[in-house]
PDB file of C-alpha atoms and ligand atoms in Angstrom:
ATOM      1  CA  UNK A   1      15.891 -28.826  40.979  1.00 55.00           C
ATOM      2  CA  UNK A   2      17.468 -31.850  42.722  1.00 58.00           C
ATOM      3  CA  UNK A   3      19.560 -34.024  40.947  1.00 70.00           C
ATOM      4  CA  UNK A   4      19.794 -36.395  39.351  1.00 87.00           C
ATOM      5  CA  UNK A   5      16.486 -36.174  37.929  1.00 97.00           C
ATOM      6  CA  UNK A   6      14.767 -39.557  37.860  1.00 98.00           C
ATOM      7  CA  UNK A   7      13.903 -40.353  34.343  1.00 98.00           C
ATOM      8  CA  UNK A   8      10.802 -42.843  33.825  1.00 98.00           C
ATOM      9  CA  UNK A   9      10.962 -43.848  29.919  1.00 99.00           C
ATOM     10  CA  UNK A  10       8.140 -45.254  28.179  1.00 98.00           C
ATOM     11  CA  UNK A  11       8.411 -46.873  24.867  1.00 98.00           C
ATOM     12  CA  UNK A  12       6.656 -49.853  22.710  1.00 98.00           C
ATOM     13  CA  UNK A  13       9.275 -50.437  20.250  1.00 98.00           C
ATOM     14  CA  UNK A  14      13.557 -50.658  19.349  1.00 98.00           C
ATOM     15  CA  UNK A  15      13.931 -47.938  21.409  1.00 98.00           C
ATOM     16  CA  UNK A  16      16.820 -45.969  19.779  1.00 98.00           C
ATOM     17  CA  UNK A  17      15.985 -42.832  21.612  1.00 98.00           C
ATOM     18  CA  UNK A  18      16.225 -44.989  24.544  1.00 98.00           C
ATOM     19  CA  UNK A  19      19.720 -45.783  23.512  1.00 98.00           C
ATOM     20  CA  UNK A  20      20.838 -42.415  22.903  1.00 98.00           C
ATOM     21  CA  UNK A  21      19.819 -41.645  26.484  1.00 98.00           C
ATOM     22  CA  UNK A  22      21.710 -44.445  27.745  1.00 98.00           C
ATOM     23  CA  UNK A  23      24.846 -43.310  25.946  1.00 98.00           C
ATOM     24  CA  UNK A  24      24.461 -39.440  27.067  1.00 98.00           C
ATOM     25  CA  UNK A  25      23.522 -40.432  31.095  1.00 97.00           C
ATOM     26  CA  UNK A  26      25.406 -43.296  31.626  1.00 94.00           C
ATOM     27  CA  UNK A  27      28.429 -41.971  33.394  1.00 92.00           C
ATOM     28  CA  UNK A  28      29.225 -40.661  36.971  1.00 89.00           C
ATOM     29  CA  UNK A  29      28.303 -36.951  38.568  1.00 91.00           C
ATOM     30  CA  UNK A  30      25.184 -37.311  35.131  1.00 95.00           C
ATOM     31  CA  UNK A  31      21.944 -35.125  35.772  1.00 96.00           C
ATOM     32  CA  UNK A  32      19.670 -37.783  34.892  1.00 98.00           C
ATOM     33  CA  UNK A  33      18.963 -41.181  36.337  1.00 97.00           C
ATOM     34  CA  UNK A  34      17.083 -43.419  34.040  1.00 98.00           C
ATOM     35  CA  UNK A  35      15.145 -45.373  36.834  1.00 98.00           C
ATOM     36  CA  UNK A  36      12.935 -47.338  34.583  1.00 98.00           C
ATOM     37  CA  UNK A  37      11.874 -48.114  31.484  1.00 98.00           C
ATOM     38  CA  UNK A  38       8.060 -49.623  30.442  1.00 98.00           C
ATOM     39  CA  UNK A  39       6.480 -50.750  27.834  1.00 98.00           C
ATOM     40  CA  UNK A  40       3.041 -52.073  26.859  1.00 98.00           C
ATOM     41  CA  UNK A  41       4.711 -54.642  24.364  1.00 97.00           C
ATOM     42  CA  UNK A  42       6.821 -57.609  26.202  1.00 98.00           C
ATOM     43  CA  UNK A  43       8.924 -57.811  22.555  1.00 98.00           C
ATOM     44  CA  UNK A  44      10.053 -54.233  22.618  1.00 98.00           C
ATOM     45  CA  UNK A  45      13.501 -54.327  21.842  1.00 98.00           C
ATOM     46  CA  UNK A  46      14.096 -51.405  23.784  1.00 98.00           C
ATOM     47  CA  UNK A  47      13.609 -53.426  27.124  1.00 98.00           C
ATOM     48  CA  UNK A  48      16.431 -55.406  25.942  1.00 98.00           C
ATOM     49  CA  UNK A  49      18.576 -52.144  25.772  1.00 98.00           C
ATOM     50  CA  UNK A  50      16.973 -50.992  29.164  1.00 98.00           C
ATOM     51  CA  UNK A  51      18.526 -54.712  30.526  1.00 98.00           C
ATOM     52  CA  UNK A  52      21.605 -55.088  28.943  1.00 98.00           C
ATOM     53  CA  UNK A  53      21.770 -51.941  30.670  1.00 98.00           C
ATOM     54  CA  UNK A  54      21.118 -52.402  34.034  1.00 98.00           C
ATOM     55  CA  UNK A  55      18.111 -50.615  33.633  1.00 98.00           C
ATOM     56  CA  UNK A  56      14.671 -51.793  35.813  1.00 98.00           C
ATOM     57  CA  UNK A  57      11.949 -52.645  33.333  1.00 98.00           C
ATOM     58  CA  UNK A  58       8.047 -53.316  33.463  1.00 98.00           C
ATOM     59  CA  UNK A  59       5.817 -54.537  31.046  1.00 98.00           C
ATOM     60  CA  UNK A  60       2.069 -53.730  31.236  1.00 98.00           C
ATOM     61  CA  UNK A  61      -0.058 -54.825  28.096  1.00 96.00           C
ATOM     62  CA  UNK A  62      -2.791 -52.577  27.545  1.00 93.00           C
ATOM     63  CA  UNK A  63      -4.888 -55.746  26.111  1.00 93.00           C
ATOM     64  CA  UNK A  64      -5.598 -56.769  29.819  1.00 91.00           C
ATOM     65  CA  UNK A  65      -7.236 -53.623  30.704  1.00 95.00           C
ATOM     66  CA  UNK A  66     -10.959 -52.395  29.860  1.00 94.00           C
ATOM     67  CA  UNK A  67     -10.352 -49.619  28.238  1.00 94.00           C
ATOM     68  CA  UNK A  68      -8.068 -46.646  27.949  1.00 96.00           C
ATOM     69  CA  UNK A  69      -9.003 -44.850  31.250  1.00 97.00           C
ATOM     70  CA  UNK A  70      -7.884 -48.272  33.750  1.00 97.00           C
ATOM     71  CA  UNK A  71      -5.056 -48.854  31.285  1.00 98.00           C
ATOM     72  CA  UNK A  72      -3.414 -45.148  32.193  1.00 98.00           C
ATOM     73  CA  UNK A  73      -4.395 -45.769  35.716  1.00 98.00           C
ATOM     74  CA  UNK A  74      -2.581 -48.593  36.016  1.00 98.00           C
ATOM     75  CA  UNK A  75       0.211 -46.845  33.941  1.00 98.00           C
ATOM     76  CA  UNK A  76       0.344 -44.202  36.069  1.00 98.00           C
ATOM     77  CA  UNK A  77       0.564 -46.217  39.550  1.00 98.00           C
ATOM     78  CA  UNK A  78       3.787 -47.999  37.915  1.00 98.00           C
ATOM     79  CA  UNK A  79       5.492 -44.880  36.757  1.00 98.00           C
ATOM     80  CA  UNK A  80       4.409 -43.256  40.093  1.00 98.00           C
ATOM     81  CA  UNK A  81       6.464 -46.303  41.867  1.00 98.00           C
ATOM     82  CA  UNK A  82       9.817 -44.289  40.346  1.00 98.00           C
ATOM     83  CA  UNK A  83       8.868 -41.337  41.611  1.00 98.00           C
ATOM     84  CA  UNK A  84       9.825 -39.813  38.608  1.00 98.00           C
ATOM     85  CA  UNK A  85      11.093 -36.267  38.032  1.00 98.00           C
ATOM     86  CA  UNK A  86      10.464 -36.626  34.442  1.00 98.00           C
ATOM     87  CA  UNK A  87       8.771 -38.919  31.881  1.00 98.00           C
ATOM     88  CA  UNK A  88       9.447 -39.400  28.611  1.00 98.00           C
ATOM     89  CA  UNK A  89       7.542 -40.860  25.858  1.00 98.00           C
ATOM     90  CA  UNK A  90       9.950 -42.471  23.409  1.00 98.00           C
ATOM     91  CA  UNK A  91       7.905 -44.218  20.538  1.00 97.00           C
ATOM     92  CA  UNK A  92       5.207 -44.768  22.821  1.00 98.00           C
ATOM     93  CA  UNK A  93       2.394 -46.183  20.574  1.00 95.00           C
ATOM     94  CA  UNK A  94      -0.448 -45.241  22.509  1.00 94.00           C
ATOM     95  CA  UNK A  95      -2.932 -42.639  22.571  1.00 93.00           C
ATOM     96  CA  UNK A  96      -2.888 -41.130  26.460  1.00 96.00           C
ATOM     97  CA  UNK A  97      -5.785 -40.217  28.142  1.00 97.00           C
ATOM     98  CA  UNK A  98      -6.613 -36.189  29.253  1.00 97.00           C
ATOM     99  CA  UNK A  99      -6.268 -37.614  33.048  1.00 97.00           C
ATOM    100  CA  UNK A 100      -2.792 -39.041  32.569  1.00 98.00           C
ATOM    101  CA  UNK A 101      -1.351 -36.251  30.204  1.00 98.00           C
ATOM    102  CA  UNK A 102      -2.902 -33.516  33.300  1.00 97.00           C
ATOM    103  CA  UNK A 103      -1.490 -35.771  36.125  1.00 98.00           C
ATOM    104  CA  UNK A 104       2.206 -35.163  34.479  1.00 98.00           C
ATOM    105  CA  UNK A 105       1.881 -31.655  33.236  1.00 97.00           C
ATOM    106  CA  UNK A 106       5.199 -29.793  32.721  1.00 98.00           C
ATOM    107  CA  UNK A 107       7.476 -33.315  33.118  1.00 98.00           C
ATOM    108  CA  UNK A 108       6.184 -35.160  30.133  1.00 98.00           C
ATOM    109  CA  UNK A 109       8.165 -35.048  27.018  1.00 98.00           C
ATOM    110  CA  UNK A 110       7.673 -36.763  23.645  1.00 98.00           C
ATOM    111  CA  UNK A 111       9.699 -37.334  20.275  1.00 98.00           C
ATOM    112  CA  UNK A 112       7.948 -36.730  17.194  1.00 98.00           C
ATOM    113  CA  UNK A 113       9.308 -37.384  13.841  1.00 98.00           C
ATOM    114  CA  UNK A 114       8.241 -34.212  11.811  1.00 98.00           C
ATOM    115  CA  UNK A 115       9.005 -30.367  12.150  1.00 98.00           C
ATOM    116  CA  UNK A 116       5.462 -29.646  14.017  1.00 98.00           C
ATOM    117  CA  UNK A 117       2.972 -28.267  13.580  1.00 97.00           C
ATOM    118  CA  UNK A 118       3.778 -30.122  10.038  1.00 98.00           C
ATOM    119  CA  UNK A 119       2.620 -33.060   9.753  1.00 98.00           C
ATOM    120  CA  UNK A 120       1.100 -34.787  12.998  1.00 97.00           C
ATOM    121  CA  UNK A 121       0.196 -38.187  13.358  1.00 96.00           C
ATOM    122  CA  UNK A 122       1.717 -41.023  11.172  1.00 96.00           C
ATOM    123  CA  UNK A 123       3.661 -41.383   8.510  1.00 98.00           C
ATOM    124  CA  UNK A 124       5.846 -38.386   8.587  1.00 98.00           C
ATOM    125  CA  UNK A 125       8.189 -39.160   6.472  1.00 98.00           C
ATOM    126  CA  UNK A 126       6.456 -40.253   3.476  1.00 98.00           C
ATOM    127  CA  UNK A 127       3.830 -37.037   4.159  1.00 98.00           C
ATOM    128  CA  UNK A 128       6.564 -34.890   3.870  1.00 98.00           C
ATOM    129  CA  UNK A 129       7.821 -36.350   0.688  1.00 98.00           C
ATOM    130  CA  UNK A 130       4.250 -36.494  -1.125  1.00 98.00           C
ATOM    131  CA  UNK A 131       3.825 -32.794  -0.007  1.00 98.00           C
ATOM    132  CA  UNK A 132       7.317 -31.963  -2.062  1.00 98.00           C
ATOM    133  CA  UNK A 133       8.919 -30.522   1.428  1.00 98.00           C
ATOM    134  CA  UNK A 134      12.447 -28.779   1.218  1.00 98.00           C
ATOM    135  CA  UNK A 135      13.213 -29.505   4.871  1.00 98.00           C
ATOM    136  CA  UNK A 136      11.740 -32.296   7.221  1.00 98.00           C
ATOM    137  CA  UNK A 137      13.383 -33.206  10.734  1.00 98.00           C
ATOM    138  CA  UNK A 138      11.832 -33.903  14.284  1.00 98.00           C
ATOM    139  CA  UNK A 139      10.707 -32.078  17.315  1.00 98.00           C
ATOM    140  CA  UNK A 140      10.724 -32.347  21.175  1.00 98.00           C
ATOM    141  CA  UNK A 141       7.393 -30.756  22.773  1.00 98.00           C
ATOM    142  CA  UNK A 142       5.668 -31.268  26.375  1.00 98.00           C
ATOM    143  CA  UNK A 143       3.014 -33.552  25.781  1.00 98.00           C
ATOM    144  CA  UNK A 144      -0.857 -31.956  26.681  1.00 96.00           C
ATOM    145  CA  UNK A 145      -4.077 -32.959  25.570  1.00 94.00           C
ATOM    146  CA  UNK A 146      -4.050 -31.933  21.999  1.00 93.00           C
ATOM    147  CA  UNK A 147      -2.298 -34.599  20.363  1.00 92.00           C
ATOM    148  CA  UNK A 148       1.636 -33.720  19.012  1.00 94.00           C
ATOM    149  CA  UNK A 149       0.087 -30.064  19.941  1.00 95.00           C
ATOM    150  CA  UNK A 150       2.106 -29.421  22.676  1.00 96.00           C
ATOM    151  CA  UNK A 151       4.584 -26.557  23.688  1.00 97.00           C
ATOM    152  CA  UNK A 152       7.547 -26.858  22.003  1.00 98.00           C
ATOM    153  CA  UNK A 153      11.425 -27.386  23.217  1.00 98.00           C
ATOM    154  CA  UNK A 154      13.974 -28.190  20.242  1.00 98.00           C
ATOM    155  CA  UNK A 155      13.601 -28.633  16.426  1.00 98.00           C
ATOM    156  CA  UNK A 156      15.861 -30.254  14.571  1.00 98.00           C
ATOM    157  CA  UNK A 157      15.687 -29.551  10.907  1.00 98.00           C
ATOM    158  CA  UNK A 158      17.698 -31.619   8.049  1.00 98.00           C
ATOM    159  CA  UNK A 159      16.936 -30.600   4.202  1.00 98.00           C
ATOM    160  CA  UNK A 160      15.299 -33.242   1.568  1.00 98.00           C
ATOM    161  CA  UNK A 161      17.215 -34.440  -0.913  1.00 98.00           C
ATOM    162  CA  UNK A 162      16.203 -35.067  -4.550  1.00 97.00           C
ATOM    163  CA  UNK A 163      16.576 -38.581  -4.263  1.00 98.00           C
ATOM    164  CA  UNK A 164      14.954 -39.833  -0.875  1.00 98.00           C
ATOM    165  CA  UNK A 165      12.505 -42.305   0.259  1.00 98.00           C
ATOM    166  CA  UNK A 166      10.881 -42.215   3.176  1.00 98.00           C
ATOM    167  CA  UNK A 167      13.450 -44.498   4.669  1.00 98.00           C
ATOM    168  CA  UNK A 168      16.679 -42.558   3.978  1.00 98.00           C
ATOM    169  CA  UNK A 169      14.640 -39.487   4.986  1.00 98.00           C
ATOM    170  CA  UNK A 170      14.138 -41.303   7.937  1.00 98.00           C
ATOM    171  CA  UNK A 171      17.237 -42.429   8.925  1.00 98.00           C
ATOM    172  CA  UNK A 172      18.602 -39.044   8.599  1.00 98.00           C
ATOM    173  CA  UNK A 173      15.551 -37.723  11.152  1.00 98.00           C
ATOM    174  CA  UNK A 174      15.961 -40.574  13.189  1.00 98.00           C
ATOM    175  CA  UNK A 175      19.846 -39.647  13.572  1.00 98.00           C
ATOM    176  CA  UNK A 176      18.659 -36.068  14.602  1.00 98.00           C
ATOM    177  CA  UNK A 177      16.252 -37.262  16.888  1.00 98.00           C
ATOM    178  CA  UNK A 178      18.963 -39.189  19.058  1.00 98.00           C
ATOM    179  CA  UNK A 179      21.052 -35.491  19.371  1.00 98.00           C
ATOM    180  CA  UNK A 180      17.927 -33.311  20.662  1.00 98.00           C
ATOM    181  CA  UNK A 181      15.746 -35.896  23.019  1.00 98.00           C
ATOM    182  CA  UNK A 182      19.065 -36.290  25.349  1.00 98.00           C
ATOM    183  CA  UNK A 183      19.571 -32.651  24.906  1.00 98.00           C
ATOM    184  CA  UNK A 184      16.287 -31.424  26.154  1.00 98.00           C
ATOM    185  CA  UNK A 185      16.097 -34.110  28.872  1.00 98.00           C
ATOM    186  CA  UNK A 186      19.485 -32.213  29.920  1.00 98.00           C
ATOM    187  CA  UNK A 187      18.456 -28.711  29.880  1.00 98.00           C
ATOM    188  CA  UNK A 188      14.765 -30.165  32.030  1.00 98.00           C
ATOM    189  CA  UNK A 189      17.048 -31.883  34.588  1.00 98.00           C
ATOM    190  CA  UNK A 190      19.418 -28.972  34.748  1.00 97.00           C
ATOM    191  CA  UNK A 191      16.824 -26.717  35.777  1.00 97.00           C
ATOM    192  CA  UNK A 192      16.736 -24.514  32.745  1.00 97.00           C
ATOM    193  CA  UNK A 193      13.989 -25.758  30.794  1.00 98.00           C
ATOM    194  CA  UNK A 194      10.409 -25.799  32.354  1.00 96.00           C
ATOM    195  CA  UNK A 195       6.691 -25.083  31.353  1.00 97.00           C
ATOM    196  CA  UNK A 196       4.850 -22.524  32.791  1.00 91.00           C
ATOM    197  CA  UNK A 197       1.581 -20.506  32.544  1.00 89.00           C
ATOM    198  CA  UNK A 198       2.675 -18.640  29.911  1.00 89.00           C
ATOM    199  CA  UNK A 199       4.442 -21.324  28.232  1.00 94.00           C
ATOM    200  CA  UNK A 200       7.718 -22.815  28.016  1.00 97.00           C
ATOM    201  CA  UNK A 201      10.959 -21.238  29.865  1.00 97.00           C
ATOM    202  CA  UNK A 202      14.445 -21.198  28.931  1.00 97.00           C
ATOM    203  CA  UNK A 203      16.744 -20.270  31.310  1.00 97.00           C
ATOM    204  CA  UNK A 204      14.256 -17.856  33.105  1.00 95.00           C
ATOM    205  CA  UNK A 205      13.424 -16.718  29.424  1.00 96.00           C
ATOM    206  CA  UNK A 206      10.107 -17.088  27.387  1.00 96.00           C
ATOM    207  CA  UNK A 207      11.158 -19.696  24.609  1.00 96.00           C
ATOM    208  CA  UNK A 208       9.855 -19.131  21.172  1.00 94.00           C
ATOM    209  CA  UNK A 209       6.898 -20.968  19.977  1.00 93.00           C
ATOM    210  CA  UNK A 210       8.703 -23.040  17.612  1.00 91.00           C
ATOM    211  CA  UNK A 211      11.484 -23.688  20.626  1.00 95.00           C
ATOM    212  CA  UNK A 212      15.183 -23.606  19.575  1.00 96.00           C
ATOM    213  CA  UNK A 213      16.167 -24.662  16.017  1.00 96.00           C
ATOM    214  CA  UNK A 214      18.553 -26.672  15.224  1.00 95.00           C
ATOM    215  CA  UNK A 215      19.488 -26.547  11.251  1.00 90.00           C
ATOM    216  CA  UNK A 216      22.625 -28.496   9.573  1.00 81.00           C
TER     217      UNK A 216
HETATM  218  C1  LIG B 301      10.741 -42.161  16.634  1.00 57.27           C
HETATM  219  O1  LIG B 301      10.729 -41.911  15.259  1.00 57.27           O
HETATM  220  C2  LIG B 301      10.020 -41.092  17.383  1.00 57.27           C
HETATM  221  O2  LIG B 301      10.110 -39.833  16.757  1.00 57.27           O
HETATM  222  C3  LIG B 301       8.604 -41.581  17.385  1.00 57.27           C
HETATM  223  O3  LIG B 301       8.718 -42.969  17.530  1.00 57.27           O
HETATM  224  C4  LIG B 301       9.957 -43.403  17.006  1.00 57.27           C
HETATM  225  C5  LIG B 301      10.652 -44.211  18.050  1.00 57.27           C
HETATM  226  O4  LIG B 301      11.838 -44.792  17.575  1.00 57.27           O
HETATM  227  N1  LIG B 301       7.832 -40.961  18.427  1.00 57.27           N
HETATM  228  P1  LIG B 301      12.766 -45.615  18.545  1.00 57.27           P
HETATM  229  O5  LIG B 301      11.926 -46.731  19.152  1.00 57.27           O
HETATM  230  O6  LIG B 301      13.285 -44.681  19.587  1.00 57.27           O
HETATM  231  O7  LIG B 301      13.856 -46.165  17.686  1.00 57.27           O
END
């Protein structure tokens, strides 16, 4: 593959994945070029990041479209503009249409907040409490049609404590989350990471279902 890889990021709010991606790609000879980052929400915090920077941004609010089907077409003309190697949802707060999640098969990643297949959705954190849970943490998957379904890349897993609420649990996740999103975006623009027929790859390898594991 190329390098760098060109590295569309889409996101709707603070964008502290975004950050961590700054911090891991923003030095000379990196794989990854971060050529834009858009959101549907002009007060996204993470465009400031994307600014301060240096970072091109777009905004494109999904309430001037009619429907979900022109939105993503107009979504996918912008991203298209980057020419994009890879895309990557980061706390992207919108449901994707089957045409735009088919269009980027195999270079679109997303950041969920539970150990899937626990828990998809909302809410993780507080799911994962209620359901008395020894061990929560976050995963990294290609994105298809079956929503947080996809194949997955990295798991990061970090145990429960007695004492947590869904906001210290999440803090903790949300620390794990900013090691293995820049670390799979690596190992796609590195060539070793890609999805097949059969699945995901690793290094020409067939990657377990539940991807690599990460415990503390
Ligand atoms: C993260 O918890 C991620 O797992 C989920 O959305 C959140 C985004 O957080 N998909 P941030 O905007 O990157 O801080």
């Amino acid at each position: 593959m190329p390098l760098p890889c060109n590295l569309v990021v889409l996101l709707s709010g603070s964008g502290s994945n975004l950050q961590a991606m700054i911090d891991a790609f923003s030095h000379r000879d990196s794989p990854v070029c971060i050529r834009a980052v858009i959101s549907n929400r002009a007060d996204a915090f993470g465009l400031e990041r994307a600014r301060a920077a240096g970072i091109e941004t777009r905004v494109l609010d999904h309430a001037g479209y009619d429907g979900r089907e022109a939105f993503d077409q107009a979504l996918m003309a912008l991203i298209d503009g980057f020419e994009p190697t890879l895309v990557a949802l980061a706390g992207f707060m919108r449901i994707l249409t089957p045409g735009f999640v088919r269009h980027y098969h195999g270079r679109l990643l997303n950041i969920h907040p539970s150990l899937l297949p626990r828990h998809k959705g909302l809410h993780t954190h507080k799911r994962a409490l209620e359901a008395g849970d020894t061990e929560h943490g976050c995963s990294v998957h290609f994105v298809t049609e079956e929503l947080d379904g996809g194949p997955l890349v990295v798991q990061a897993a970090v145990a429960v404590q007695a004492d947590d609420t869904p906001e210290t649990l999440a803090g903790r996740v949300h620390a794990q989350e900013h090691q293995i999103y820049p670390l799979a975006v690596r190992w796609f623009a590195e060539g070793r990471l890609c999805l097949g027929s059969h699945g995901v790859s690793f290094d020409g390898q067939p990657l377990a279902a539940s991807g690599h594991l990460i415990r503390p």
